[in-house]
């Protein structure tokens, strides 16, 4: 089931007897779990009908015994097993899941991986309950996630601001959501959009000297602007680590390689090829197709791998990150 569908069903009080929430991205698992904790049992009944266990501190027999007990003067009882990946012999829960008690809602939080899909427990949960696999969002989709999250709050954010946050915060969703929530709290009642100026004021990311603007300079082959940004990065290395810049550039040129084989190289065609939400996001790729041919892009990707190794000390005993970036930019744009 999708994240959105599960949340919608919970809000409508359409509960499943068993939830298996698993995967590498804890944000979605925690969000669904918290929604269940806030929705299933009224606050006045939680002391009697809501139980939170931890996989390493309990066992299958205890979980089954609790799950087979009846709620006290309530329609449901909620049992949440956090860190369920630490529950020994978790597959033995299959016996309960085959015939779950209708009044019990059992939630298994299985983080940092997935339950073996070949096991009978997985098949039984899938048949009678809800399975959700929480996957990490790749770096190149973080801007879209931030835009969607801000929109869900009834506010707006422009492409540049979303990309600035994505580049700075990475793909740790909990961290991203916390920082965006802080930004929302800092906004005035009349403010309707998150802007680059707001981000600069509250988070400290320069609206003029950041990876978004650097990438734009590279696409436009604006050598002067690129070097000015590189100078700023060199003077402010803590907020502008080279490794982050390399990831941003590698993601862009990896996508650009896909664009060369697209039948429709218009903004709409490229947006569809790269699964972007709107054609505006494809604007830089259309321009880059004119500035860099496929052979140059392959060369740039090779350079990015090389400088990734250099910034980690491979074949580079002394050159600082600022110097490496300037050297890399020269090779990219010449």
mmCIF file of C-alpha atoms in Angstrom:
data_model
loop_
_atom_site.group_PDB
_atom_site.id
_atom_site.type_symbol
_atom_site.label_atom_id
_atom_site.label_comp_id
_atom_site.label_asym_id
_atom_site.label_seq_id
_atom_site.Cartn_x
_atom_site.Cartn_y
_atom_site.Cartn_z
ATOM 1 C CA UNK A 1 0.000 0.000 0.000
ATOM 2 C CA UNK A 2 1.108 3.566 -0.580
ATOM 3 C CA UNK A 3 1.985 5.963 2.225
ATOM 4 C CA UNK A 4 -0.827 8.314 1.206
ATOM 5 C CA UNK A 5 -3.441 5.528 1.084
ATOM 6 C CA UNK A 6 -2.479 4.147 4.495
ATOM 7 C CA UNK A 7 -2.649 7.634 6.063
ATOM 8 C CA UNK A 8 -6.008 8.282 4.382
ATOM 9 C CA UNK A 9 -7.465 4.986 5.659
ATOM 10 C CA UNK A 10 -6.257 5.650 9.212
ATOM 11 C CA UNK A 11 -7.853 9.105 9.185
ATOM 12 C CA UNK A 12 -11.100 7.475 8.033
ATOM 13 C CA UNK A 13 -10.720 4.891 10.826
ATOM 14 C CA UNK A 14 -10.394 2.047 8.322
ATOM 15 C CA UNK A 15 -7.876 0.003 10.282
ATOM 16 C CA UNK A 16 -6.049 -3.201 9.381
ATOM 17 C CA UNK A 17 -5.473 -5.929 11.996
ATOM 18 C CA UNK A 18 -1.724 -5.981 11.238
ATOM 19 C CA UNK A 19 0.638 -3.349 9.832
ATOM 20 C CA UNK A 20 4.123 -4.271 8.626
ATOM 21 C CA UNK A 21 6.066 -1.028 8.185
ATOM 22 C CA UNK A 22 9.563 -1.791 6.931
ATOM 23 C CA UNK A 23 12.467 -0.280 5.022
ATOM 24 C CA UNK A 24 15.515 1.973 5.104
ATOM 25 C CA UNK A 25 13.723 5.327 5.489
ATOM 26 C CA UNK A 26 12.511 5.713 9.105
ATOM 27 C CA UNK A 27 10.563 8.939 8.486
ATOM 28 C CA UNK A 28 7.572 7.310 6.794
ATOM 29 C CA UNK A 29 7.513 4.420 9.281
ATOM 30 C CA UNK A 30 7.468 6.835 12.217
ATOM 31 C CA UNK A 31 4.876 9.065 10.571
ATOM 32 C CA UNK A 32 2.410 6.221 9.995
ATOM 33 C CA UNK A 33 3.027 4.855 13.493
ATOM 34 C CA UNK A 34 2.453 8.246 15.109
ATOM 35 C CA UNK A 35 -0.729 8.687 13.101
ATOM 36 C CA UNK A 36 -1.997 5.349 14.436
ATOM 37 C CA UNK A 37 -1.006 6.270 18.005
ATOM 38 C CA UNK A 38 -2.901 9.547 17.727
ATOM 39 C CA UNK A 39 -5.974 8.122 15.992
ATOM 40 C CA UNK A 40 -6.853 4.561 17.037
ATOM 41 C CA UNK A 41 -7.334 4.886 20.811
ATOM 42 C CA UNK A 42 -8.917 7.944 22.465
ATOM 43 C CA UNK A 43 -6.506 9.663 24.844
ATOM 44 C CA UNK A 44 -8.587 8.733 27.907
ATOM 45 C CA UNK A 45 -8.315 4.997 27.062
ATOM 46 C CA UNK A 46 -4.634 4.772 26.131
ATOM 47 C CA UNK A 47 -3.424 3.663 29.559
ATOM 48 C CA UNK A 48 -5.515 0.480 29.204
ATOM 49 C CA UNK A 49 -5.615 -0.219 25.484
ATOM 50 C CA UNK A 50 -2.352 1.050 23.996
ATOM 51 C CA UNK A 51 0.940 -0.801 24.403
ATOM 52 C CA UNK A 52 4.386 0.036 23.004
ATOM 53 C CA UNK A 53 7.002 -2.728 22.965
ATOM 54 C CA UNK A 54 10.569 -2.881 21.665
ATOM 55 C CA UNK A 55 11.815 -5.844 19.677
ATOM 56 C CA UNK A 56 14.979 -6.385 21.703
ATOM 57 C CA UNK A 57 13.070 -6.256 25.006
ATOM 58 C CA UNK A 58 10.242 -8.664 24.202
ATOM 59 C CA UNK A 59 9.573 -11.989 22.462
ATOM 60 C CA UNK A 60 7.063 -13.443 20.029
ATOM 61 C CA UNK A 61 5.114 -15.284 22.745
ATOM 62 C CA UNK A 62 4.512 -12.030 24.662
ATOM 63 C CA UNK A 63 3.411 -10.202 21.514
ATOM 64 C CA UNK A 64 0.973 -13.000 20.638
ATOM 65 C CA UNK A 65 -0.441 -13.153 24.183
ATOM 66 C CA UNK A 66 -1.067 -9.406 24.233
ATOM 67 C CA UNK A 67 -2.534 -9.452 20.735
ATOM 68 C CA UNK A 68 -5.008 -12.179 21.692
ATOM 69 C CA UNK A 69 -6.291 -10.272 24.713
ATOM 70 C CA UNK A 70 -9.413 -8.128 24.454
ATOM 71 C CA UNK A 71 -9.569 -4.344 24.861
ATOM 72 C CA UNK A 72 -10.994 -2.877 28.060
ATOM 73 C CA UNK A 73 -14.296 -1.089 27.365
ATOM 74 C CA UNK A 74 -13.170 -0.092 23.875
ATOM 75 C CA UNK A 75 -13.530 -1.247 20.277
ATOM 76 C CA UNK A 76 -9.795 -1.677 19.789
ATOM 77 C CA UNK A 77 -6.468 -2.156 21.441
ATOM 78 C CA UNK A 78 -3.282 -0.939 19.748
ATOM 79 C CA UNK A 79 0.033 -2.785 20.090
ATOM 80 C CA UNK A 80 3.123 -1.240 18.518
ATOM 81 C CA UNK A 81 6.355 -3.219 18.306
ATOM 82 C CA UNK A 82 9.123 -0.691 17.636
ATOM 83 C CA UNK A 83 12.507 -1.868 16.320
ATOM 84 C CA UNK A 84 10.796 -5.130 15.331
ATOM 85 C CA UNK A 85 13.920 -6.169 13.429
ATOM 86 C CA UNK A 86 15.338 -6.992 16.886
ATOM 87 C CA UNK A 87 12.511 -9.430 17.688
ATOM 88 C CA UNK A 88 13.945 -12.961 17.726
ATOM 89 C CA UNK A 89 12.121 -15.568 15.640
ATOM 90 C CA UNK A 90 9.780 -12.900 14.285
ATOM 91 C CA UNK A 91 8.599 -15.384 11.631
ATOM 92 C CA UNK A 92 6.742 -17.262 14.398
ATOM 93 C CA UNK A 93 4.199 -14.409 14.446
ATOM 94 C CA UNK A 94 2.747 -16.096 11.360
ATOM 95 C CA UNK A 95 0.602 -18.254 13.678
ATOM 96 C CA UNK A 96 -1.164 -15.163 15.057
ATOM 97 C CA UNK A 97 -1.371 -13.269 11.766
ATOM 98 C CA UNK A 98 -3.185 -16.222 10.157
ATOM 99 C CA UNK A 99 -6.082 -15.593 12.539
ATOM 100 C CA UNK A 100 -5.743 -12.105 14.060
ATOM 101 C CA UNK A 101 -8.155 -10.813 16.681
ATOM 102 C CA UNK A 102 -10.422 -8.214 14.973
ATOM 103 C CA UNK A 103 -10.250 -5.857 17.966
ATOM 104 C CA UNK A 104 -6.412 -5.812 18.012
ATOM 105 C CA UNK A 105 -4.298 -3.592 15.762
ATOM 106 C CA UNK A 106 -0.733 -4.901 15.722
ATOM 107 C CA UNK A 107 1.967 -2.643 14.258
ATOM 108 C CA UNK A 108 5.429 -3.987 13.416
ATOM 109 C CA UNK A 109 8.102 -1.327 12.859
ATOM 110 C CA UNK A 110 10.883 -3.093 10.972
ATOM 111 C CA UNK A 111 13.615 -0.515 10.303
ATOM 112 C CA UNK A 112 16.907 -0.612 8.453
ATOM 113 C CA UNK A 113 15.866 -3.338 6.054
ATOM 114 C CA UNK A 114 12.955 -5.489 4.956
ATOM 115 C CA UNK A 115 11.366 -8.676 6.193
ATOM 116 C CA UNK A 116 12.222 -11.639 3.979
ATOM 117 C CA UNK A 117 9.417 -11.616 1.394
ATOM 118 C CA UNK A 118 9.811 -15.355 0.862
ATOM 119 C CA UNK A 119 8.730 -16.072 4.440
ATOM 120 C CA UNK A 120 5.155 -17.051 5.301
ATOM 121 C CA UNK A 121 4.829 -14.174 7.776
ATOM 122 C CA UNK A 122 5.211 -11.635 4.977
ATOM 123 C CA UNK A 123 2.639 -13.422 2.824
ATOM 124 C CA UNK A 124 0.138 -13.607 5.703
ATOM 125 C CA UNK A 125 0.495 -9.911 6.560
ATOM 126 C CA UNK A 126 0.129 -8.999 2.901
ATOM 127 C CA UNK A 127 -3.043 -11.132 2.711
ATOM 128 C CA UNK A 128 -4.748 -9.908 5.883
ATOM 129 C CA UNK A 129 -3.119 -6.612 6.782
ATOM 130 C CA UNK A 130 -1.143 -3.721 5.317
ATOM 131 C CA UNK A 131 2.467 -3.819 4.139
ATOM 132 C CA UNK A 132 4.399 -0.625 3.514
ATOM 133 C CA UNK A 133 8.008 -0.526 2.319
ATOM 134 C CA UNK A 134 9.678 2.775 3.180
ATOM 135 C CA UNK A 135 12.436 3.489 0.672
ATOM 136 C CA UNK A 136 15.115 6.170 0.807
ATOM 137 C CA UNK A 137 14.433 9.065 -1.543
ATOM 138 C CA UNK A 138 17.361 9.553 -3.950
ATOM 139 C CA UNK A 139 19.133 12.909 -3.761
ATOM 140 C CA UNK A 140 17.810 14.082 -7.120
ATOM 141 C CA UNK A 141 14.189 13.709 -5.920
ATOM 142 C CA UNK A 142 14.629 15.594 -2.648
ATOM 143 C CA UNK A 143 13.706 18.939 -4.198
ATOM 144 C CA UNK A 144 10.352 17.468 -5.311
ATOM 145 C CA UNK A 145 9.772 16.002 -1.821
ATOM 146 C CA UNK A 146 10.407 19.387 -0.186
ATOM 147 C CA UNK A 147 8.068 21.118 -2.645
ATOM 148 C CA UNK A 148 5.353 18.546 -1.963
ATOM 149 C CA UNK A 149 5.827 18.772 1.823
ATOM 150 C CA UNK A 150 5.607 22.581 1.818
ATOM 151 C CA UNK A 151 2.544 22.451 -0.458
ATOM 152 C CA UNK A 152 0.857 20.058 1.992
ATOM 153 C CA UNK A 153 1.173 22.830 4.577
ATOM 154 C CA UNK A 154 -0.780 25.185 2.321
ATOM 155 C CA UNK A 155 2.318 27.213 1.350
ATOM 156 C CA UNK A 156 4.573 27.572 -1.675
ATOM 157 C CA UNK A 157 8.284 27.323 -2.450
ATOM 158 C CA UNK A 158 10.140 28.124 -5.662
ATOM 159 C CA UNK A 159 12.427 25.657 -7.454
ATOM 160 C CA UNK A 160 15.638 27.404 -6.421
ATOM 161 C CA UNK A 161 14.707 27.475 -2.720
ATOM 162 C CA UNK A 162 13.687 23.814 -2.729
ATOM 163 C CA UNK A 163 16.970 22.842 -4.387
ATOM 164 C CA UNK A 164 18.983 24.962 -1.936
ATOM 165 C CA UNK A 165 17.418 23.073 0.969
ATOM 166 C CA UNK A 166 17.862 19.698 -0.745
ATOM 167 C CA UNK A 167 21.549 20.337 -1.445
ATOM 168 C CA UNK A 168 22.231 21.563 2.086
ATOM 169 C CA UNK A 169 20.178 19.036 4.071
ATOM 170 C CA UNK A 170 20.666 15.862 2.022
ATOM 171 C CA UNK A 171 18.100 13.036 1.957
ATOM 172 C CA UNK A 172 17.582 12.484 5.693
ATOM 173 C CA UNK A 173 13.829 13.133 5.675
ATOM 174 C CA UNK A 174 13.514 13.652 9.428
ATOM 175 C CA UNK A 175 16.209 16.331 9.285
ATOM 176 C CA UNK A 176 14.634 17.949 6.229
ATOM 177 C CA UNK A 177 11.158 18.032 7.785
ATOM 178 C CA UNK A 178 12.506 19.485 11.047
ATOM 179 C CA UNK A 179 14.358 22.276 9.234
ATOM 180 C CA UNK A 180 11.399 23.081 6.983
ATOM 181 C CA UNK A 181 9.101 23.163 10.029
ATOM 182 C CA UNK A 182 11.488 25.659 11.656
ATOM 183 C CA UNK A 183 11.317 27.802 8.518
ATOM 184 C CA UNK A 184 7.532 27.691 8.580
ATOM 185 C CA UNK A 185 7.522 28.840 12.204
ATOM 186 C CA UNK A 186 9.775 31.779 11.295
ATOM 187 C CA UNK A 187 7.378 32.998 8.609
ATOM 188 C CA UNK A 188 5.013 35.873 9.237
ATOM 189 C CA UNK A 189 1.263 35.399 9.022
ATOM 190 C CA UNK A 190 1.157 37.191 5.680
ATOM 191 C CA UNK A 191 3.988 35.079 4.171
ATOM 192 C CA UNK A 192 2.808 32.467 1.700
ATOM 193 C CA UNK A 193 6.090 31.214 0.208
ATOM 194 C CA UNK A 194 9.481 30.013 1.372
ATOM 195 C CA UNK A 195 12.061 32.150 -0.422
ATOM 196 C CA UNK A 196 15.834 32.067 -0.841
ATOM 197 C CA UNK A 197 16.051 35.167 1.362
ATOM 198 C CA UNK A 198 14.129 33.415 4.156
ATOM 199 C CA UNK A 199 16.444 30.402 3.933
ATOM 200 C CA UNK A 200 19.547 32.599 3.997
ATOM 201 C CA UNK A 201 18.266 34.501 7.040
ATOM 202 C CA UNK A 202 17.235 31.458 9.076
ATOM 203 C CA UNK A 203 19.509 28.612 7.969
ATOM 204 C CA UNK A 204 22.566 30.457 6.735
ATOM 205 C CA UNK A 205 22.686 29.216 3.145
ATOM 206 C CA UNK A 206 23.690 32.056 0.832
ATOM 207 C CA UNK A 207 21.008 32.811 -1.766
ATOM 208 C CA UNK A 208 23.691 33.795 -4.285
ATOM 209 C CA UNK A 209 26.511 31.362 -3.499
ATOM 210 C CA UNK A 210 25.184 27.812 -3.350
ATOM 211 C CA UNK A 211 25.195 24.596 -5.372
ATOM 212 C CA UNK A 212 22.020 25.562 -7.232
ATOM 213 C CA UNK A 213 23.664 28.743 -8.535
ATOM 214 C CA UNK A 214 26.931 26.910 -9.229
ATOM 215 C CA UNK A 215 25.151 24.308 -11.335
ATOM 216 C CA UNK A 216 23.303 27.073 -13.184
ATOM 217 C CA UNK A 217 26.639 28.788 -13.917
ATOM 218 C CA UNK A 218 28.081 25.528 -15.256
ATOM 219 C CA UNK A 219 25.056 24.931 -17.495
ATOM 220 C CA UNK A 220 25.296 28.479 -18.835
ATOM 221 C CA UNK A 221 29.101 28.247 -19.020
ATOM 222 C CA UNK A 222 29.369 31.408 -16.949
ATOM 223 C CA UNK A 223 32.989 30.967 -15.904
ATOM 224 C CA UNK A 224 33.205 34.201 -13.896
ATOM 225 C CA UNK A 225 30.135 33.372 -11.798
ATOM 226 C CA UNK A 226 31.302 29.785 -11.236
ATOM 227 C CA UNK A 227 34.677 30.976 -9.965
ATOM 228 C CA UNK A 228 33.088 33.551 -7.671
ATOM 229 C CA UNK A 229 30.991 30.784 -6.112
ATOM 230 C CA UNK A 230 34.070 28.559 -5.835
ATOM 231 C CA UNK A 231 35.881 31.385 -3.998
ATOM 232 C CA UNK A 232 32.941 31.693 -1.582
ATOM 233 C CA UNK A 233 32.911 27.912 -1.004
ATOM 234 C CA UNK A 234 36.651 27.989 -0.314
ATOM 235 C CA UNK A 235 36.167 30.675 2.354
ATOM 236 C CA UNK A 236 33.115 28.921 3.863
ATOM 237 C CA UNK A 237 33.999 25.208 3.672
ATOM 238 C CA UNK A 238 31.867 24.139 6.650
ATOM 239 C CA UNK A 239 28.605 25.089 4.935
ATOM 240 C CA UNK A 240 29.782 24.093 1.456
ATOM 241 C CA UNK A 241 31.595 20.724 1.601
ATOM 242 C CA UNK A 242 33.074 19.603 -1.698
ATOM 243 C CA UNK A 243 31.543 16.131 -1.413
ATOM 244 C CA UNK A 244 28.019 17.627 -1.491
ATOM 245 C CA UNK A 245 28.863 19.697 -4.580
ATOM 246 C CA UNK A 246 30.204 16.593 -6.318
ATOM 247 C CA UNK A 247 26.991 14.674 -5.573
ATOM 248 C CA UNK A 248 24.856 17.524 -6.963
ATOM 249 C CA UNK A 249 26.912 17.679 -10.160
ATOM 250 C CA UNK A 250 27.042 13.900 -10.567
ATOM 251 C CA UNK A 251 23.259 13.594 -10.221
ATOM 252 C CA UNK A 252 22.735 16.336 -12.795
ATOM 253 C CA UNK A 253 25.101 14.885 -15.412
ATOM 254 C CA UNK A 254 23.780 11.361 -14.797
ATOM 255 C CA UNK A 255 20.305 12.646 -15.633
ATOM 256 C CA UNK A 256 21.720 14.553 -18.589
ATOM 257 C CA UNK A 257 23.057 11.295 -20.046
ATOM 258 C CA UNK A 258 19.485 9.966 -20.000
ATOM 259 C CA UNK A 259 18.300 13.087 -21.815
ATOM 260 C CA UNK A 260 20.544 12.414 -24.827
ATOM 261 C CA UNK A 261 18.484 9.313 -25.659
ATOM 262 C CA UNK A 262 15.078 10.968 -25.142
ATOM 263 C CA UNK A 263 12.996 11.119 -28.321
ATOM 264 C CA UNK A 264 11.396 14.396 -27.256
ATOM 265 C CA UNK A 265 14.040 16.861 -26.079
ATOM 266 C CA UNK A 266 11.621 19.674 -25.294
ATOM 267 C CA UNK A 267 11.076 20.747 -21.677
ATOM 268 C CA UNK A 268 7.906 18.656 -21.519
ATOM 269 C CA UNK A 269 9.645 15.644 -23.067
ATOM 270 C CA UNK A 270 12.654 15.836 -20.735
ATOM 271 C CA UNK A 271 10.384 16.314 -17.706
ATOM 272 C CA UNK A 272 8.486 13.153 -18.658
ATOM 273 C CA UNK A 273 11.737 11.238 -19.271
ATOM 274 C CA UNK A 274 13.102 12.176 -15.828
ATOM 275 C CA UNK A 275 9.725 11.849 -14.028
ATOM 276 C CA UNK A 276 9.677 15.500 -12.966
ATOM 277 C CA UNK A 277 6.474 17.000 -11.602
ATOM 278 C CA UNK A 278 6.600 19.985 -13.952
ATOM 279 C CA UNK A 279 8.410 21.011 -17.111
ATOM 280 C CA UNK A 280 10.133 23.973 -15.421
ATOM 281 C CA UNK A 281 12.485 21.542 -13.684
ATOM 282 C CA UNK A 282 13.728 20.392 -17.097
ATOM 283 C CA UNK A 283 14.769 23.882 -18.221
ATOM 284 C CA UNK A 284 18.442 23.519 -17.219
ATOM 285 C CA UNK A 285 18.679 20.111 -18.909
ATOM 286 C CA UNK A 286 17.411 21.488 -22.224
ATOM 287 C CA UNK A 287 20.050 24.226 -22.047
ATOM 288 C CA UNK A 288 22.784 21.780 -20.968
ATOM 289 C CA UNK A 289 22.049 19.576 -23.992
ATOM 290 C CA UNK A 290 23.139 22.531 -26.143
ATOM 291 C CA UNK A 291 26.200 23.355 -24.026
ATOM 292 C CA UNK A 292 27.590 19.849 -23.480
ATOM 293 C CA UNK A 293 27.506 16.948 -25.923
ATOM 294 C CA UNK A 294 27.270 13.314 -24.795
ATOM 295 C CA UNK A 295 31.034 12.733 -25.015
ATOM 296 C CA UNK A 296 31.783 15.785 -22.876
ATOM 297 C CA UNK A 297 29.181 14.691 -20.325
ATOM 298 C CA UNK A 298 30.801 11.250 -20.084
ATOM 299 C CA UNK A 299 34.150 12.964 -19.579
ATOM 300 C CA UNK A 300 32.640 15.170 -16.843
ATOM 301 C CA UNK A 301 31.219 12.145 -15.005
ATOM 302 C CA UNK A 302 34.643 10.555 -15.119
ATOM 303 C CA UNK A 303 36.166 13.772 -13.744
ATOM 304 C CA UNK A 304 33.610 13.849 -10.916
ATOM 305 C CA UNK A 305 34.545 10.301 -9.899
ATOM 306 C CA UNK A 306 38.216 11.264 -10.003
ATOM 307 C CA UNK A 307 37.734 14.357 -7.832
ATOM 308 C CA UNK A 308 35.541 12.419 -5.436
ATOM 309 C CA UNK A 309 38.528 10.140 -4.862
ATOM 310 C CA UNK A 310 40.908 13.121 -4.609
ATOM 311 C CA UNK A 311 38.827 14.869 -1.951
ATOM 312 C CA UNK A 312 39.073 11.636 0.051
ATOM 313 C CA UNK A 313 42.870 11.688 -0.224
ATOM 314 C CA UNK A 314 43.356 9.210 -3.075
ATOM 315 C CA UNK A 315 46.231 10.457 -5.213
ATOM 316 C CA UNK A 316 46.033 13.814 -3.480
ATOM 317 C CA UNK A 317 48.317 14.271 -0.479
ATOM 318 C CA UNK A 318 47.859 17.998 0.068
ATOM 319 C CA UNK A 319 45.519 19.971 -2.265
ATOM 320 C CA UNK A 320 42.639 21.554 -0.273
ATOM 321 C CA UNK A 321 38.999 21.206 -1.370
ATOM 322 C CA UNK A 322 38.775 24.797 -2.618
ATOM 323 C CA UNK A 323 41.683 24.263 -4.977
ATOM 324 C CA UNK A 324 40.263 20.943 -6.176
ATOM 325 C CA UNK A 325 36.906 22.559 -6.973
ATOM 326 C CA UNK A 326 38.474 25.357 -9.021
ATOM 327 C CA UNK A 327 40.572 22.829 -10.916
ATOM 328 C CA UNK A 328 37.491 20.700 -11.583
ATOM 329 C CA UNK A 329 35.416 23.646 -12.798
ATOM 330 C CA UNK A 330 38.127 24.618 -15.254
ATOM 331 C CA UNK A 331 38.146 21.122 -16.735
ATOM 332 C CA UNK A 332 34.344 20.958 -16.912
ATOM 333 C CA UNK A 333 33.859 24.270 -18.708
ATOM 334 C CA UNK A 334 36.823 24.091 -21.103
#
